[in-house]
């Protein structure tokens, strides 16, 4: 039986991606594993370089997991798009351009073209009461990236719509008659 990726889990992993981390999808279990780059660096280092006395147990366990994943990369474990692949700045720009009100659109565009673009953008989202709209837009963009990644890697996915339909159906079946 082929495991299906949970689209929501992939999107969550993409949301957490940054320049200091990487995420991998396990094609056998459907799990997503996220690691900080320093853990991956230690996992790639020679085994004798890391001794039990140097690191706490939890970190040794995490490094061991990272070693297993790096050893199986490309076969069992597939790297998810990195923060460089996601290009959040371009997603921010697309969001700005989607705003109908020209003064708000121009203000948001000015924020992302200035120094401290990400911080400025967040502040202006609050000022214009667009944070929820931004997060919805960003989630939709990350969803498209996740779907494209699944297609590129021939990974079947579950977008959660079946579960949502089943949940609605079960609620409808248990609703009291009026």
XYZ file of N, CA and C in Angstrom:
534
model
N 0.843 -1.192 0.000
C 0.000 0.000 0.000
C 0.883 1.248 0.000
N 0.573 2.166 -0.869
C 1.328 3.408 -0.960
C 0.751 4.418 0.021
N 1.632 5.026 0.788
C 1.194 6.027 1.757
C 0.914 7.337 1.018
N -0.083 8.044 1.488
C -0.437 9.333 0.904
C 0.064 10.431 1.835
N 0.612 11.464 1.238
C 1.040 12.627 2.024
C -0.200 13.395 2.463
N -0.173 13.901 3.665
C -1.242 14.774 4.145
C -0.862 16.193 3.750
N -1.634 16.789 2.871
C -1.297 18.109 2.345
C -1.138 19.128 3.468
N -1.992 19.061 4.469
C -1.894 19.992 5.592
C -0.565 19.874 6.319
N -0.057 18.651 6.460
C 1.230 18.428 7.122
C 2.366 18.998 6.284
N 2.283 18.832 4.979
C 3.311 19.398 4.100
C 3.307 20.924 4.175
N 2.116 21.513 4.172
C 2.003 22.974 4.258
C 2.578 23.468 5.581
N 2.274 22.778 6.677
C 2.824 23.165 7.981
C 4.346 23.125 7.965
N 4.915 22.095 7.344
C 6.374 21.998 7.265
C 6.940 23.150 6.432
N 6.263 23.508 5.352
C 6.722 24.626 4.527
C 6.628 25.944 5.294
N 5.609 26.085 6.133
C 5.463 27.292 6.944
C 6.627 27.438 7.914
N 7.128 26.332 8.425
C 8.200 26.362 9.416
C 9.587 26.466 8.791
N 9.681 26.244 7.482
C 10.978 26.279 6.829
C 11.618 27.658 6.982
N 12.920 27.647 7.178
C 13.702 28.873 7.152
C 15.086 28.515 6.643
N 15.942 29.509 6.554
C 17.283 29.273 6.016
C 18.107 28.346 6.896
N 17.676 28.136 8.119
C 18.433 27.325 9.080
C 17.835 25.944 9.310
N 16.947 25.485 8.408
C 16.321 24.184 8.625
C 16.033 23.475 7.309
N 15.694 22.199 7.428
C 15.318 21.382 6.274
C 14.267 20.374 6.734
N 13.426 19.946 5.794
C 12.380 18.981 6.114
C 12.389 17.868 5.073
N 12.013 16.660 5.531
C 12.022 15.476 4.687
C 10.718 14.711 4.861
N 10.235 14.154 3.755
C 9.021 13.346 3.746
C 9.409 11.881 3.646
N 8.864 11.060 4.532
C 9.109 9.614 4.553
C 8.035 8.954 3.696
N 8.442 8.385 2.556
C 7.463 7.799 1.636
C 6.870 6.496 2.155
N 7.462 5.909 3.195
C 6.919 4.676 3.757
C 5.892 4.928 4.849
N 6.078 5.998 5.620
C 5.166 6.262 6.745
C 4.294 7.502 6.541
N 4.700 8.388 5.633
C 3.970 9.632 5.429
C 4.348 10.722 6.417
N 5.311 10.443 7.284
C 5.734 11.431 8.273
C 6.645 12.481 7.636
N 6.616 13.660 8.233
C 7.529 14.723 7.839
C 8.480 14.955 9.003
N 9.760 14.972 8.708
C 10.804 15.175 9.717
C 11.487 16.510 9.439
N 11.555 17.356 10.453
C 12.191 18.664 10.321
C 13.428 18.715 11.212
N 14.495 19.279 10.665
C 15.750 19.397 11.400
C 16.358 20.777 11.193
N 16.995 21.261 12.236
C 17.807 22.465 12.115
C 19.097 22.085 11.388
N 19.682 23.024 10.673
C 20.895 22.733 9.908
C 22.050 22.268 10.783
N 22.156 22.783 12.012
C 23.267 22.347 12.869
C 23.148 20.862 13.210
N 21.932 20.352 13.339
C 21.729 18.923 13.589
C 22.140 18.135 12.348
N 21.758 18.620 11.179
C 22.138 17.938 9.940
C 23.651 17.960 9.757
N 24.282 19.080 10.092
C 25.743 19.172 9.995
C 26.410 18.142 10.899
N 25.907 18.007 12.136
C 26.470 17.032 13.071
C 26.207 15.611 12.582
N 25.058 15.395 11.967
C 24.731 14.060 11.454
C 25.653 13.679 10.297
N 26.058 14.663 9.516
C 26.956 14.392 8.388
C 28.406 14.224 8.834
N 28.736 14.740 10.018
C 30.099 14.647 10.529
C 30.427 13.202 10.882
N 31.673 12.936 11.043
C 32.126 11.593 11.422
C 31.511 11.184 12.754
N 31.139 9.933 12.902
C 30.497 9.422 14.111
C 31.361 9.637 15.345
N 32.670 9.463 15.223
C 33.516 9.611 16.401
C 33.654 11.057 16.849
N 33.269 12.006 16.014
C 33.366 13.416 16.388
C 32.340 13.781 17.458
N 31.274 12.999 17.571
C 30.236 13.274 18.553
C 30.178 12.118 19.538
N 30.536 12.389 20.765
C 30.504 11.335 21.781
C 29.355 11.573 22.734
N 29.010 10.527 23.467
C 27.916 10.612 24.425
C 28.152 11.689 25.478
N 29.412 11.948 25.797
C 29.715 12.928 26.852
C 29.535 14.361 26.368
N 29.565 14.589 25.081
C 29.511 15.953 24.551
C 28.098 16.517 24.450
N 27.123 15.675 24.207
C 25.774 16.146 23.916
C 24.735 15.470 24.797
N 23.611 16.154 25.059
C 22.529 15.517 25.824
C 21.884 14.396 25.001
N 21.226 13.487 25.684
C 20.612 12.315 25.052
C 19.622 12.703 23.951
N 18.790 13.720 24.216
C 17.781 14.098 23.220
C 18.438 14.554 21.921
N 19.575 15.226 22.021
C 20.239 15.700 20.816
C 20.912 14.544 20.077
N 21.464 13.598 20.826
C 22.047 12.420 20.187
C 20.975 11.643 19.417
N 19.784 11.545 20.005
C 18.671 10.858 19.345
C 18.274 11.590 18.060
N 18.227 12.908 18.141
C 17.867 13.704 16.962
C 18.922 13.563 15.864
N 20.185 13.544 16.253
C 21.265 13.370 15.279
C 21.190 11.986 14.647
N 20.883 10.972 15.446
C 20.742 9.612 14.911
C 19.599 9.559 13.890
N 18.484 10.221 14.182
C 17.368 10.270 13.228
C 17.788 10.980 11.946
N 18.506 12.068 12.091
C 18.965 12.810 10.916
C 19.911 11.955 10.073
N 20.774 11.172 10.732
C 21.688 10.286 9.988
C 20.897 9.261 9.167
N 19.858 8.665 9.795
C 19.032 7.679 9.072
C 18.383 8.330 7.853
N 17.896 9.541 8.030
C 17.209 10.221 6.936
C 18.190 10.604 5.841
N 19.337 11.141 6.210
C 20.330 11.509 5.200
C 20.825 10.283 4.445
N 20.935 9.155 5.126
C 21.372 7.913 4.471
C 20.328 7.419 3.463
N 19.057 7.697 3.728
C 17.989 7.242 2.841
C 17.441 8.330 1.942
N 18.102 9.495 1.912
C 17.600 10.603 1.095
C 17.572 10.203 -0.374
N 16.470 10.523 -1.022
C 16.309 10.200 -2.429
C 15.637 8.859 -2.648
N 15.703 7.985 -1.666
C 15.062 6.685 -1.783
C 13.819 6.663 -0.907
N 14.025 6.602 0.396
C 12.892 6.577 1.324
C 12.476 7.981 1.748
N 13.426 8.887 1.841
C 13.152 10.243 2.329
C 13.363 11.254 1.207
N 12.356 12.074 1.005
C 12.431 13.102 -0.028
C 12.493 14.475 0.628
N 13.453 15.286 0.211
C 13.577 16.633 0.762
C 12.408 17.486 0.283
N 11.783 18.183 1.220
C 10.729 19.137 0.861
C 11.381 20.409 0.339
N 10.626 21.247 -0.356
C 11.207 22.505 -0.828
C 11.781 23.304 0.348
N 12.933 23.903 0.116
C 13.579 24.711 1.154
C 12.984 26.116 1.146
N 13.397 26.906 2.117
C 12.914 28.298 2.154
C 13.356 29.047 0.899
N 14.502 28.663 0.328
C 14.942 29.295 -0.925
C 14.023 28.913 -2.083
N 13.472 27.712 -2.035
C 12.557 27.268 -3.093
C 11.185 27.917 -2.960
N 10.805 28.254 -1.746
C 9.470 28.798 -1.482
C 9.381 30.272 -1.882
N 10.431 31.040 -1.723
C 10.462 32.465 -2.099
C 9.319 33.254 -1.464
N 9.328 33.318 -0.143
C 8.241 34.003 0.552
C 8.111 35.469 0.135
N 9.220 36.106 -0.209
C 9.145 37.507 -0.638
C 8.239 37.627 -1.866
N 8.347 36.695 -2.809
C 7.503 36.739 -4.004
C 6.040 36.481 -3.668
N 5.810 35.665 -2.657
C 4.433 35.441 -2.206
C 3.888 36.734 -1.602
N 4.726 37.428 -0.833
C 4.312 38.723 -0.266
C 4.002 39.714 -1.387
N 4.848 39.751 -2.398
C 4.623 40.670 -3.514
C 3.312 40.336 -4.237
N 3.058 39.056 -4.468
C 1.813 38.646 -5.129
C 0.603 39.055 -4.285
N 0.723 38.916 -2.963
C -0.361 39.338 -2.079
C -0.601 40.843 -2.225
N 0.470 41.606 -2.184
C 0.345 43.063 -2.323
C -0.378 43.414 -3.622
N 0.028 42.781 -4.702
C -0.565 43.073 -6.007
C -2.024 42.624 -6.106
N -2.437 41.727 -5.200
C -3.824 41.258 -5.218
C -4.778 42.220 -4.509
N -4.244 43.203 -3.818
C -5.067 44.149 -3.059
C -5.690 45.159 -4.020
N -7.014 45.308 -3.934
C -7.734 46.195 -4.846
C -7.543 47.679 -4.538
N -7.459 48.039 -3.292
C -7.339 49.444 -2.902
C -5.918 49.918 -3.178
N -5.778 50.837 -4.114
C -4.441 51.239 -4.568
C -3.575 51.828 -3.460
N -4.153 52.602 -2.559
C -3.329 53.197 -1.500
C -2.783 52.119 -0.561
N -3.573 51.109 -0.258
C -3.126 50.014 0.600
C -2.103 49.166 -0.151
N -2.399 48.859 -1.403
C -1.476 48.081 -2.237
C -0.116 48.775 -2.308
N -0.126 50.081 -2.565
C 1.125 50.835 -2.671
C 1.883 50.867 -1.348
N 1.166 50.989 -0.242
C 1.800 51.003 1.070
C 2.476 49.659 1.356
N 1.788 48.566 1.046
C 2.367 47.242 1.267
C 3.571 47.002 0.350
N 3.469 47.432 -0.900
C 4.597 47.285 -1.827
C 5.799 48.093 -1.353
N 5.551 49.291 -0.845
C 6.647 50.110 -0.315
C 7.324 49.394 0.853
N 6.536 48.723 1.672
C 7.084 48.011 2.840
C 8.021 46.889 2.412
N 7.658 46.128 1.390
C 8.495 44.986 1.006
C 9.702 45.392 0.162
N 9.702 46.629 -0.325
C 10.852 47.105 -1.098
C 11.819 47.923 -0.244
N 11.519 48.058 1.020
C 12.377 48.818 1.931
C 13.216 47.872 2.777
N 14.186 48.446 3.434
C 15.008 47.671 4.374
C 14.084 47.123 5.477
N 14.319 45.882 5.904
C 13.467 45.256 6.919
C 12.111 44.874 6.358
N 12.106 44.384 5.127
C 10.869 44.120 4.395
C 9.888 43.236 5.168
N 10.365 42.152 5.742
C 9.453 41.217 6.399
C 8.813 41.856 7.637
N 9.624 42.547 8.424
C 9.098 43.206 9.631
C 8.141 44.337 9.242
N 8.532 45.145 8.272
C 7.666 46.241 7.814
C 6.345 45.723 7.264
N 6.429 44.660 6.497
C 5.235 44.067 5.905
C 4.261 43.624 6.991
N 4.787 42.933 8.013
C 3.930 42.465 9.106
C 3.253 43.639 9.814
N 4.008 44.692 10.052
C 3.440 45.870 10.707
C 2.338 46.516 9.891
N 2.549 46.580 8.613
C 1.525 47.202 7.755
C 0.309 46.304 7.571
N 0.509 45.009 7.630
C -0.646 44.100 7.606
C -1.543 44.379 8.808
N -0.937 44.584 9.962
C -1.697 44.879 11.177
C -2.418 46.214 11.001
N -1.697 47.216 10.537
C -2.277 48.554 10.352
C -3.500 48.517 9.430
N -3.411 47.729 8.376
C -4.506 47.659 7.394
C -5.504 46.536 7.691
N -5.305 45.878 8.819
C -6.176 44.761 9.235
C -6.266 43.673 8.153
N -5.105 43.289 7.658
C -5.043 42.295 6.584
C -4.276 41.031 6.988
N -3.981 40.873 8.269
C -3.193 39.705 8.688
C -3.885 38.396 8.323
N -5.170 38.281 8.608
C -5.878 37.033 8.297
C -5.894 36.779 6.792
N -6.104 37.838 6.020
C -6.097 37.698 4.555
C -4.730 37.252 4.071
N -3.666 37.833 4.655
C -2.306 37.447 4.286
C -2.065 35.973 4.587
N -2.435 35.521 5.794
C -2.177 34.121 6.148
C -2.975 33.170 5.259
N -4.194 33.530 4.902
C -4.974 32.706 3.975
C -4.287 32.654 2.610
N -3.819 33.803 2.124
C -3.141 33.890 0.831
C -1.864 33.059 0.861
N -1.088 33.216 1.924
C 0.173 32.490 2.062
C -0.080 30.982 2.122
N -1.080 30.568 2.898
C -1.404 29.145 2.981
C -1.788 28.582 1.614
N -2.562 29.351 0.849
C -2.956 28.896 -0.488
C -1.728 28.775 -1.396
N -0.804 29.713 -1.295
C 0.420 29.654 -2.101
C 1.272 28.457 -1.699
N 1.402 28.212 -0.399
C 2.185 27.063 0.067
C 1.519 25.753 -0.327
N 0.208 25.746 -0.345
C -0.544 24.572 -0.789
C -0.219 24.250 -2.248
N -0.173 25.285 -3.086
C 0.181 25.083 -4.504
C 1.595 24.542 -4.628
N 2.510 25.059 -3.822
C 3.891 24.581 -3.845
C 3.931 23.115 -3.416
N 3.189 22.763 -2.364
C 3.152 21.379 -1.879
C 2.567 20.447 -2.934
N 1.509 20.878 -3.597
C 0.890 20.060 -4.643
C 1.860 19.870 -5.808
N 2.548 20.926 -6.199
C 3.536 20.818 -7.280
C 4.676 19.879 -6.881
N 5.114 19.961 -5.605
C 6.163 19.073 -5.115
C 5.691 17.619 -5.180
N 4.459 17.380 -4.766
C 3.904 16.019 -4.826
C 3.892 15.503 -6.260
N 3.463 16.332 -7.192
C 3.419 15.919 -8.596
C 4.828 15.626 -9.116
N 5.757 16.502 -8.798
C 7.140 16.340 -9.255
C 7.776 15.066 -8.706
N 7.415 14.702 -7.488
C 8.005 13.532 -6.831
C 7.107 12.297 -6.896
N 6.011 12.395 -7.626
C 5.061 11.299 -7.789
C 4.571 10.776 -6.442
N 4.208 11.723 -5.570
C 3.679 11.406 -4.249
C 2.186 11.703 -4.252
N 1.381 10.691 -3.974
C -0.063 10.903 -3.858
C -0.325 11.677 -2.578
N -1.355 12.506 -2.587
C -1.648 13.280 -1.386
C -3.137 13.288 -1.089
N -3.415 13.530 0.173
C -4.775 13.675 0.667
C -4.914 15.133 1.067
N -5.830 15.831 0.448
C -5.974 17.264 0.754
C -6.908 17.527 1.925
N -7.398 16.474 2.542
C -8.267 16.640 3.704
C -9.725 16.806 3.344
N -10.052 16.926 2.073
C -11.445 17.150 1.697
C -12.303 15.919 1.976
N -11.716 14.734 1.840
C -12.484 13.520 2.137
C -12.865 13.470 3.604
N -11.894 13.807 4.465
C -12.171 13.811 5.903
C -13.213 14.860 6.240
N -13.100 16.034 5.615
C -14.061 17.105 5.894
C -15.462 16.680 5.449
N -15.553 16.034 4.266
C -16.861 15.553 3.798
C -17.409 14.496 4.740
N -16.546 13.568 5.173
C -16.991 12.508 6.082
C -17.445 13.105 7.409
N -16.729 14.116 7.868
C -17.092 14.762 9.130
C -18.456 15.455 9.001
N -18.656 16.169 7.889
C -19.950 16.828 7.657
C -21.060 15.791 7.557
N -20.766 14.689 6.859
C -21.750 13.626 6.676
C -22.126 13.017 8.026
N -21.120 12.771 8.874
C -21.422 12.154 10.181
C -22.200 13.126 11.063
N -21.880 14.415 10.960
C -22.656 15.404 11.746
C -24.081 15.463 11.242
N -24.262 15.399 9.934
C -25.604 15.451 9.359
C -26.421 14.215 9.796
N -25.734 13.070 9.890
C -26.411 11.829 10.282
C -26.762 11.798 11.749
N -26.060 12.565 12.569
C -26.340 12.554 14.010
C -27.092 13.788 14.480
N -27.436 14.650 13.555
C -28.167 15.877 13.948
C -29.584 15.499 14.395
N -30.040 16.125 15.451
C -31.401 15.816 15.922
C -32.438 16.289 14.923
N -33.511 15.508 14.824
C -34.635 15.891 13.952
C -35.401 17.020 14.599
N -35.862 17.919 13.757
C -36.637 19.044 14.288
C -38.013 19.051 13.734
